[in-house]
Amino acid sequence: MHILILGAGGREHTFAYKIAQSPKCEKLFVAPGNAGTAGIATNVPVSVTDFEAIKKLVLQENIDMVVVGPEDPLVHGVYDFFKNDKELGQVAVIGPSKRGALLEGSKERAKEFMAMYNIPTAAYESFKAESLEAGKAFLEELKPPYVLKADGLAAGKGVVILNDLDEAKAELADMLTNKKFGAASETVVIEEFLDGIELSVFVLTDGKNYITLPTAKDYKRIGEGDKGLNTGGMGAVSPVPFADVAFMEKIENRIVKPTIEGLKAEEIEYKGFIFIGLIKVGDDPKVIEYNVRMGDPETEVVLPRIKNDLVEVFEKVAAQKLNEVNLDLDPRSAATVMLVSGGYPESYEKGKVLTGSETVEDSLVFHAGTSLKDDEVITSGGRVMAVTSLHDDFREALKTSYKNIEKIKFDKMNYRKDIGFDL
Ligand code: AMP
Ligand code: GLY
């Protein structure tokens, strides 16, 4: 098969790493890819949202399957674009339809879906500029901290949590009247704050059947002890030790099954991943968000634990025969640590020469924000590289990653030294 992966991050390098191992994969392309994917696939300088350019590439290279990494092309309807095009109709797209992707594309839609199918989540109401005063009154009824969410995609920045009521009201006004997040904050969801520990569950579905993939916990804040600004993710561990059998049963019965049933009831085509962000409140799981793709860096710990041929699994997804797949998991834990550019998630410099990643032993290196310049690897993003290790004990896996990180160098490199600290 000829396979195309859309995206350029650590998640996509991990997909490429798994897919390249499949005997079914004859040719692998990544658009646009990074310096890591360049080593195992052909990078093509095409944007993930330029559907016409993607079409040209797919026809030119006889591509049979497209695996979509990030949410942007999904929310913009890449699945439907392929389905409705006479020349592309036979190409398998791994990712949901536009209607399915709305579970991530609109927080309000996600909340309405959860309410409809009795899926446990935080109490909420949503507001528009016309209902700003009602929104302020709603904030007065709540206890702090106040959780405000821009409805649409806001590059991971659309959630604001504030302790002060007046600040929360001002933020609401900023989002609604000043369109702080552009069109994404024309609607704002205000919700109850959930107090507990976070984890994520990943589900792969063909729209009829599903398999639950390993859990993972990511570390979103830039600073040690979960302090400071939010990032895309600074590291991750899989599985999550506190997600025991009883807790996973609750997730399955109260969240995963009703989610799939809801998709079926609404006849939503969904052949892809569902990433369910959860908070464990007491002993109960509650949903904080749906994403319609895999997480990054969660992919860097989830996929290396899956022993199945990923291409075979994706073929079953496309054929809606996922019920024929038995997941074969590596029982070991996986842990990953993300190396980032100094300054990230605020402004940072790019173009730094990165050395030493080829000397890493007993860990997997997944490139994120890197590119090739002549024969050198240079940094090209905030999150630069993820170092993943496997071991029976996640703490030992982390030790291996940290030992290997000492061999990797680039100017102003930063990373968290406490991944897994709370487990
Ligand atoms: P999101 O962009 O939806 O992933 O949200 C960013 C972060 O905000 C989450 O990872 C949580 O840490 C936090 N968060 C979102 N919703 C809530 C909530 N209702 N209660 C507490 N924390 C929340
Ligand atoms: N690591 C969080 C995300 O991928 O959204």
mmCIF file of N, CA and C in Angstrom, residues 207-315:
data_model
loop_
_atom_site.group_PDB
_atom_site.id
_atom_site.type_symbol
_atom_site.label_atom_id
_atom_site.label_comp_id
_atom_site.label_asym_id
_atom_site.label_seq_id
_atom_site.Cartn_x
_atom_site.Cartn_y
_atom_site.Cartn_z
ATOM 1 N N GLY A 207 -16.956 3.538 13.563
ATOM 2 C CA GLY A 207 -18.325 4.046 13.512
ATOM 3 C C GLY A 207 -19.342 3.026 14.004
ATOM 4 N N LYS A 208 -18.939 1.750 13.989
ATOM 5 C CA LYS A 208 -19.833 0.687 14.487
ATOM 6 C C LYS A 208 -19.196 -0.032 15.674
ATOM 7 N N ASN A 209 -17.925 -0.381 15.494
ATOM 8 C CA ASN A 209 -17.175 -1.104 16.523
ATOM 9 C C ASN A 209 -16.098 -0.181 17.068
ATOM 10 N N TYR A 210 -15.552 -0.558 18.213
ATOM 11 C CA TYR A 210 -14.455 0.258 18.744
ATOM 12 C C TYR A 210 -13.491 -0.611 19.526
ATOM 13 N N ILE A 211 -12.265 -0.122 19.654
ATOM 14 C CA ILE A 211 -11.335 -0.718 20.608
ATOM 15 C C ILE A 211 -10.786 0.396 21.491
ATOM 16 N N THR A 212 -10.654 0.079 22.773
ATOM 17 C CA THR A 212 -10.099 1.055 23.701
ATOM 18 C C THR A 212 -8.592 0.843 23.753
ATOM 19 N N LEU A 213 -7.863 1.901 23.459
ATOM 20 C CA LEU A 213 -6.393 1.844 23.438
ATOM 21 C C LEU A 213 -5.883 2.172 24.846
ATOM 22 N N PRO A 214 -4.582 2.044 25.073
ATOM 23 C CA PRO A 214 -4.049 2.348 26.400
ATOM 24 C C PRO A 214 -4.342 3.785 26.861
ATOM 25 N N THR A 215 -4.426 3.949 28.156
ATOM 26 C CA THR A 215 -4.589 5.285 28.761
ATOM 27 C C THR A 215 -3.236 6.004 28.761
ATOM 28 N N ALA A 216 -3.288 7.303 28.933
ATOM 29 C CA ALA A 216 -2.042 8.073 29.085
ATOM 30 C C ALA A 216 -2.328 9.316 29.916
ATOM 31 N N LYS A 217 -1.281 9.817 30.517
ATOM 32 C CA LYS A 217 -1.389 11.075 31.243
ATOM 33 C C LYS A 217 -0.338 12.000 30.676
ATOM 34 N N ASP A 218 -0.736 13.210 30.308
ATOM 35 C CA ASP A 218 0.282 14.128 29.800
ATOM 36 C C ASP A 218 0.494 15.267 30.788
ATOM 37 N N TYR A 219 1.573 15.957 30.611
ATOM 38 C CA TYR A 219 1.986 17.034 31.511
ATOM 39 C C TYR A 219 2.008 18.314 30.694
ATOM 40 N N LYS A 220 0.955 19.129 30.871
ATOM 41 C CA LYS A 220 0.728 20.245 29.946
ATOM 42 C C LYS A 220 1.465 21.512 30.312
ATOM 43 N N ARG A 221 1.738 21.698 31.619
ATOM 44 C CA ARG A 221 2.335 22.973 32.016
ATOM 45 C C ARG A 221 3.828 22.984 31.723
ATOM 46 N N ILE A 222 4.340 24.174 31.488
ATOM 47 C CA ILE A 222 5.769 24.315 31.145
ATOM 48 C C ILE A 222 6.673 24.026 32.346
ATOM 49 N N GLY A 223 6.169 24.324 33.547
ATOM 50 C CA GLY A 223 7.058 24.283 34.707
ATOM 51 C C GLY A 223 6.897 23.027 35.548
ATOM 52 N N GLU A 224 7.954 22.700 36.281
ATOM 53 C CA GLU A 224 7.904 21.544 37.165
ATOM 54 C C GLU A 224 6.849 21.734 38.244
ATOM 55 N N GLY A 225 6.256 20.614 38.666
ATOM 56 C CA GLY A 225 5.174 20.676 39.645
ATOM 57 C C GLY A 225 3.881 21.183 39.015
ATOM 58 N N ASP A 226 3.777 21.095 37.686
ATOM 59 C CA ASP A 226 2.590 21.569 36.961
ATOM 60 C C ASP A 226 2.337 23.046 37.198
ATOM 61 N N LYS A 227 3.379 23.843 37.107
ATOM 62 C CA LYS A 227 3.242 25.294 37.273
ATOM 63 C C LYS A 227 3.512 25.994 35.933
ATOM 64 N N GLY A 228 2.987 27.219 35.852
ATOM 65 C CA GLY A 228 3.302 28.032 34.665
ATOM 66 C C GLY A 228 2.326 27.822 33.520
ATOM 67 N N LEU A 229 2.711 28.315 32.358
ATOM 68 C CA LEU A 229 1.808 28.353 31.213
ATOM 69 C C LEU A 229 1.518 26.962 30.636
ATOM 70 N N ASN A 230 0.374 26.866 29.976
ATOM 71 C CA ASN A 230 0.023 25.647 29.265
ATOM 72 C C ASN A 230 0.857 25.506 28.000
ATOM 73 N N THR A 231 1.191 24.266 27.681
ATOM 74 C CA THR A 231 1.919 23.972 26.442
ATOM 75 C C THR A 231 1.115 22.933 25.680
ATOM 76 N N GLY A 232 1.635 22.479 24.570
ATOM 77 C CA GLY A 232 1.013 21.354 23.868
ATOM 78 C C GLY A 232 1.173 20.055 24.631
ATOM 79 N N GLY A 233 2.126 19.994 25.541
ATOM 80 C CA GLY A 233 2.405 18.772 26.301
ATOM 81 C C GLY A 233 3.900 18.582 26.431
ATOM 82 N N MET A 234 4.368 18.390 27.657
ATOM 83 C CA MET A 234 5.809 18.340 27.954
ATOM 84 C C MET A 234 6.309 16.916 28.214
ATOM 85 N N GLY A 235 5.378 15.963 28.241
ATOM 86 C CA GLY A 235 5.779 14.582 28.493
ATOM 87 C C GLY A 235 4.532 13.775 28.768
ATOM 88 N N ALA A 236 4.674 12.462 28.779
ATOM 89 C CA ALA A 236 3.499 11.615 29.021
ATOM 90 C C ALA A 236 3.935 10.246 29.518
ATOM 91 N N VAL A 237 2.981 9.588 30.193
ATOM 92 C CA VAL A 237 3.198 8.242 30.719
ATOM 93 C C VAL A 237 1.999 7.375 30.334
ATOM 94 N N SER A 238 2.255 6.134 29.943
ATOM 95 C CA SER A 238 1.176 5.178 29.649
ATOM 96 C C SER A 238 1.587 3.798 30.142
ATOM 97 N N PRO A 239 0.735 2.999 30.796
ATOM 98 C CA PRO A 239 -0.625 3.363 31.176
ATOM 99 C C PRO A 239 -0.607 4.253 32.418
ATOM 100 N N VAL A 240 -1.778 4.751 32.777
ATOM 101 C CA VAL A 240 -1.913 5.576 33.975
ATOM 102 C C VAL A 240 -2.123 4.637 35.157
ATOM 103 N N PRO A 241 -1.199 4.628 36.122
ATOM 104 C CA PRO A 241 -1.267 3.618 37.179
ATOM 105 C C PRO A 241 -2.584 3.604 37.971
ATOM 106 N N PHE A 242 -3.197 4.773 38.168
ATOM 107 C CA PHE A 242 -4.424 4.764 38.982
ATOM 108 C C PHE A 242 -5.676 4.354 38.194
ATOM 109 N N ALA A 243 -5.538 4.186 36.884
ATOM 110 C CA ALA A 243 -6.692 3.750 36.084
ATOM 111 C C ALA A 243 -6.817 2.231 36.171
ATOM 112 N N ASP A 244 -7.319 1.745 37.317
ATOM 113 C CA ASP A 244 -7.408 0.297 37.527
ATOM 114 C C ASP A 244 -8.635 -0.266 36.802
ATOM 115 N N VAL A 245 -8.822 -1.577 36.941
ATOM 116 C CA VAL A 245 -9.889 -2.256 36.191
ATOM 117 C C VAL A 245 -11.259 -1.658 36.507
ATOM 118 N N ALA A 246 -11.519 -1.406 37.791
ATOM 119 C CA ALA A 246 -12.837 -0.894 38.180
ATOM 120 C C ALA A 246 -13.081 0.491 37.573
ATOM 121 N N PHE A 247 -12.045 1.330 37.599
ATOM 122 C CA PHE A 247 -12.185 2.678 37.050
ATOM 123 C C PHE A 247 -12.357 2.624 35.526
ATOM 124 N N MET A 248 -11.601 1.728 34.876
ATOM 125 C CA MET A 248 -11.717 1.599 33.420
ATOM 126 C C MET A 248 -13.108 1.094 33.017
ATOM 127 N N GLU A 249 -13.694 0.249 33.860
ATOM 128 C CA GLU A 249 -15.061 -0.225 33.578
ATOM 129 C C GLU A 249 -16.054 0.929 33.595
ATOM 130 N N LYS A 250 -15.863 1.829 34.558
ATOM 131 C CA LYS A 250 -16.744 3.005 34.618
ATOM 132 C C LYS A 250 -16.580 3.839 33.348
ATOM 133 N N ILE A 251 -15.341 4.014 32.918
ATOM 134 C CA ILE A 251 -15.088 4.810 31.708
ATOM 135 C C ILE A 251 -15.755 4.155 30.501
ATOM 136 N N GLU A 252 -15.596 2.852 30.422
ATOM 137 C CA GLU A 252 -16.161 2.099 29.301
ATOM 138 C C GLU A 252 -17.697 2.241 29.270
ATOM 139 N N ASN A 253 -18.302 1.966 30.418
ATOM 140 C CA ASN A 253 -19.773 1.914 30.452
ATOM 141 C C ASN A 253 -20.423 3.288 30.431
ATOM 142 N N ARG A 254 -19.823 4.239 31.126
ATOM 143 C CA ARG A 254 -20.484 5.543 31.253
ATOM 144 C C ARG A 254 -20.084 6.516 30.148
ATOM 145 N N ILE A 255 -18.922 6.271 29.535
ATOM 146 C CA ILE A 255 -18.418 7.275 28.593
ATOM 147 C C ILE A 255 -18.184 6.699 27.186
ATOM 148 N N VAL A 256 -17.378 5.640 27.093
ATOM 149 C CA VAL A 256 -17.010 5.164 25.748
ATOM 150 C C VAL A 256 -18.239 4.606 25.012
ATOM 151 N N LYS A 257 -18.963 3.691 25.655
ATOM 152 C CA LYS A 257 -20.128 3.086 24.981
ATOM 153 C C LYS A 257 -21.169 4.130 24.592
ATOM 154 N N PRO A 258 -21.596 5.004 25.525
ATOM 155 C CA PRO A 258 -22.584 6.014 25.113
ATOM 156 C C PRO A 258 -22.070 6.957 24.026
ATOM 157 N N THR A 259 -20.765 7.203 23.992
ATOM 158 C CA THR A 259 -20.219 8.058 22.923
ATOM 159 C C THR A 259 -20.399 7.378 21.571
ATOM 160 N N ILE A 260 -20.036 6.102 21.505
ATOM 161 C CA ILE A 260 -20.177 5.364 20.233
ATOM 162 C C ILE A 260 -21.658 5.234 19.865
ATOM 163 N N GLU A 261 -22.492 4.958 20.853
ATOM 164 C CA GLU A 261 -23.930 4.844 20.585
ATOM 165 C C GLU A 261 -24.481 6.170 20.055
ATOM 166 N N GLY A 262 -23.996 7.276 20.615
ATOM 167 C CA GLY A 262 -24.433 8.603 20.165
ATOM 168 C C GLY A 262 -24.047 8.855 18.720
ATOM 169 N N LEU A 263 -22.826 8.471 18.358
ATOM 170 C CA LEU A 263 -22.380 8.637 16.962
ATOM 171 C C LEU A 263 -23.266 7.824 16.028
ATOM 172 N N LYS A 264 -23.577 6.603 16.461
ATOM 173 C CA LYS A 264 -24.427 5.730 15.632
ATOM 174 C C LYS A 264 -25.824 6.312 15.515
ATOM 175 N N ALA A 265 -26.378 6.746 16.650
ATOM 176 C CA ALA A 265 -27.753 7.269 16.655
ATOM 177 C C ALA A 265 -27.872 8.466 15.713
ATOM 178 N N GLU A 266 -26.813 9.258 15.631
ATOM 179 C CA GLU A 266 -26.857 10.452 14.779
ATOM 180 C C GLU A 266 -26.290 10.190 13.378
ATOM 181 N N GLU A 267 -26.000 8.918 13.106
ATOM 182 C CA GLU A 267 -25.483 8.506 11.791
ATOM 183 C C GLU A 267 -24.283 9.340 11.362
ATOM 184 N N ILE A 268 -23.381 9.513 12.305
ATOM 185 C CA ILE A 268 -22.156 10.268 12.036
ATOM 186 C C ILE A 268 -21.070 9.290 11.578
ATOM 187 N N GLU A 269 -20.495 9.552 10.413
ATOM 188 C CA GLU A 269 -19.405 8.684 9.950
ATOM 189 C C GLU A 269 -18.157 9.002 10.758
ATOM 190 N N TYR A 270 -17.596 7.981 11.340
ATOM 191 C CA TYR A 270 -16.444 8.216 12.209
ATOM 192 C C TYR A 270 -15.507 7.026 12.108
ATOM 193 N N LYS A 271 -14.440 7.181 11.360
ATOM 194 C CA LYS A 271 -13.436 6.126 11.219
ATOM 195 C C LYS A 271 -12.111 6.684 11.680
ATOM 196 N N GLY A 272 -11.957 6.759 12.972
ATOM 197 C CA GLY A 272 -10.730 7.364 13.474
ATOM 198 C C GLY A 272 -10.638 7.295 14.984
ATOM 199 N N PHE A 273 -9.780 8.155 15.516
ATOM 200 C CA PHE A 273 -9.503 8.153 16.953
ATOM 201 C C PHE A 273 -10.439 9.113 17.696
ATOM 202 N N ILE A 274 -10.801 8.716 18.896
ATOM 203 C CA ILE A 274 -11.453 9.636 19.824
ATOM 204 C C ILE A 274 -10.549 9.707 21.056
ATOM 205 N N PHE A 275 -10.167 10.910 21.383
ATOM 206 C CA PHE A 275 -9.278 11.159 22.529
ATOM 207 C C PHE A 275 -10.171 11.800 23.569
ATOM 208 N N ILE A 276 -10.389 11.082 24.662
ATOM 209 C CA ILE A 276 -11.299 11.572 25.694
ATOM 210 C C ILE A 276 -10.468 12.087 26.865
ATOM 211 N N GLY A 277 -10.535 13.395 27.091
ATOM 212 C CA GLY A 277 -9.849 14.011 28.221
ATOM 213 C C GLY A 277 -10.745 13.899 29.442
ATOM 214 N N LEU A 278 -10.206 13.342 30.526
ATOM 215 C CA LEU A 278 -11.023 13.046 31.710
ATOM 216 C C LEU A 278 -10.412 13.645 32.962
ATOM 217 N N ILE A 279 -11.279 13.875 33.945
ATOM 218 C CA ILE A 279 -10.797 14.169 35.292
ATOM 219 C C ILE A 279 -11.435 13.148 36.231
ATOM 220 N N LYS A 280 -10.620 12.578 37.091
ATOM 221 C CA LYS A 280 -11.132 11.638 38.092
ATOM 222 C C LYS A 280 -11.556 12.457 39.300
ATOM 223 N N VAL A 281 -12.865 12.548 39.479
ATOM 224 C CA VAL A 281 -13.406 13.319 40.605
ATOM 225 C C VAL A 281 -13.877 12.302 41.639
ATOM 226 N N GLY A 282 -13.224 12.254 42.793
ATOM 227 C CA GLY A 282 -13.485 11.152 43.730
ATOM 228 C C GLY A 282 -13.107 9.872 43.015
ATOM 229 N N ASP A 283 -14.066 8.949 42.884
ATOM 230 C CA ASP A 283 -13.774 7.704 42.169
ATOM 231 C C ASP A 283 -14.414 7.671 40.786
ATOM 232 N N ASP A 284 -14.911 8.826 40.354
ATOM 233 C CA ASP A 284 -15.694 8.820 39.119
ATOM 234 C C ASP A 284 -15.048 9.625 37.996
ATOM 235 N N PRO A 285 -15.102 9.080 36.773
ATOM 236 C CA PRO A 285 -14.554 9.814 35.626
ATOM 237 C C PRO A 285 -15.556 10.824 35.071
ATOM 238 N N LYS A 286 -15.080 12.026 34.769
ATOM 239 C CA LYS A 286 -15.915 13.011 34.078
ATOM 240 C C LYS A 286 -15.145 13.538 32.871
ATOM 241 N N VAL A 287 -15.877 13.800 31.798
ATOM 242 C CA VAL A 287 -15.224 14.223 30.557
ATOM 243 C C VAL A 287 -14.958 15.723 30.605
ATOM 244 N N ILE A 288 -13.726 16.145 30.304
ATOM 245 C CA ILE A 288 -13.485 17.578 30.119
ATOM 246 C C ILE A 288 -13.449 17.960 28.650
ATOM 247 N N GLU A 289 -13.089 17.034 27.795
ATOM 248 C CA GLU A 289 -13.122 17.372 26.369
ATOM 249 C C GLU A 289 -13.008 16.127 25.512
ATOM 250 N N TYR A 290 -13.519 16.288 24.295
ATOM 251 C CA TYR A 290 -13.244 15.296 23.251
ATOM 252 C C TYR A 290 -12.252 15.920 22.281
ATOM 253 N N ASN A 291 -11.304 15.100 21.823
ATOM 254 C CA ASN A 291 -10.517 15.480 20.654
ATOM 255 C C ASN A 291 -10.746 14.383 19.625
ATOM 256 N N VAL A 292 -10.634 14.734 18.359
ATOM 257 C CA VAL A 292 -11.012 13.779 17.324
ATOM 258 C C VAL A 292 -9.788 13.201 16.615
ATOM 259 N N ARG A 293 -8.718 13.076 17.362
ATOM 260 C CA ARG A 293 -7.409 12.677 16.834
ATOM 261 C C ARG A 293 -6.642 12.087 18.007
ATOM 262 N N MET A 294 -5.436 11.637 17.752
ATOM 263 C CA MET A 294 -4.588 11.215 18.868
ATOM 264 C C MET A 294 -3.961 12.448 19.517
ATOM 265 N N GLY A 295 -3.476 12.286 20.734
ATOM 266 C CA GLY A 295 -2.802 13.388 21.434
ATOM 267 C C GLY A 295 -1.331 13.412 21.093
ATOM 268 N N ASP A 296 -0.735 14.547 21.355
ATOM 269 C CA ASP A 296 0.709 14.692 21.170
ATOM 270 C C ASP A 296 1.215 15.396 22.430
ATOM 271 N N PRO A 297 1.976 14.775 23.295
ATOM 272 C CA PRO A 297 2.830 13.586 23.121
ATOM 273 C C PRO A 297 2.232 12.241 23.557
ATOM 274 N N GLU A 298 0.912 12.146 23.751
ATOM 275 C CA GLU A 298 0.368 10.852 24.189
ATOM 276 C C GLU A 298 0.640 9.748 23.159
ATOM 277 N N THR A 299 0.584 10.086 21.872
ATOM 278 C CA THR A 299 0.848 9.094 20.825
ATOM 279 C C THR A 299 2.226 8.452 21.019
ATOM 280 N N GLU A 300 3.172 9.256 21.482
ATOM 281 C CA GLU A 300 4.556 8.788 21.624
ATOM 282 C C GLU A 300 4.696 7.744 22.732
ATOM 283 N N VAL A 301 3.661 7.608 23.599
ATOM 284 C CA VAL A 301 3.680 6.526 24.598
ATOM 285 C C VAL A 301 2.628 5.455 24.326
ATOM 286 N N VAL A 302 1.586 5.809 23.585
ATOM 287 C CA VAL A 302 0.512 4.825 23.326
ATOM 288 C C VAL A 302 0.909 3.880 22.175
ATOM 289 N N LEU A 303 1.325 4.437 21.051
ATOM 290 C CA LEU A 303 1.614 3.575 19.888
ATOM 291 C C LEU A 303 2.771 2.604 20.119
ATOM 292 N N PRO A 304 3.864 3.023 20.779
ATOM 293 C CA PRO A 304 4.945 2.049 20.980
ATOM 294 C C PRO A 304 4.527 0.848 21.836
ATOM 295 N N ARG A 305 3.375 0.948 22.529
ATOM 296 C CA ARG A 305 2.906 -0.187 23.327
ATOM 297 C C ARG A 305 1.974 -1.106 22.533
ATOM 298 N N ILE A 306 1.620 -0.700 21.337
ATOM 299 C CA ILE A 306 0.715 -1.521 20.516
ATOM 300 C C ILE A 306 1.550 -2.382 19.577
ATOM 301 N N LYS A 307 1.395 -3.708 19.710
ATOM 302 C CA LYS A 307 2.227 -4.606 18.903
ATOM 303 C C LYS A 307 1.595 -4.935 17.551
ATOM 304 N N ASN A 308 0.310 -4.697 17.412
ATOM 305 C CA ASN A 308 -0.372 -5.028 16.144
ATOM 306 C C ASN A 308 0.251 -4.272 14.970
ATOM 307 N N ASP A 309 0.037 -4.847 13.789
ATOM 308 C CA ASP A 309 0.385 -4.150 12.548
ATOM 309 C C ASP A 309 -0.634 -3.013 12.380
ATOM 310 N N LEU A 310 -0.170 -1.786 12.492
ATOM 311 C CA LEU A 310 -1.096 -0.643 12.502
ATOM 312 C C LEU A 310 -1.834 -0.483 11.168
ATOM 313 N N VAL A 311 -1.161 -0.853 10.081
ATOM 314 C CA VAL A 311 -1.811 -0.726 8.768
ATOM 315 C C VAL A 311 -2.987 -1.703 8.679
ATOM 316 N N GLU A 312 -2.766 -2.900 9.206
ATOM 317 C CA GLU A 312 -3.834 -3.898 9.225
ATOM 318 C C GLU A 312 -5.020 -3.392 10.057
ATOM 319 N N VAL A 313 -4.700 -2.784 11.187
ATOM 320 C CA VAL A 313 -5.756 -2.237 12.057
ATOM 321 C C VAL A 313 -6.524 -1.141 11.302
ATOM 322 N N PHE A 314 -5.799 -0.266 10.621
ATOM 323 C CA PHE A 314 -6.463 0.822 9.878
ATOM 324 C C PHE A 314 -7.304 0.274 8.713
ATOM 325 N N GLU A 315 -6.838 -0.806 8.097
ATOM 326 C CA GLU A 315 -7.652 -1.424 7.035
ATOM 327 C C GLU A 315 -8.983 -1.911 7.601
#
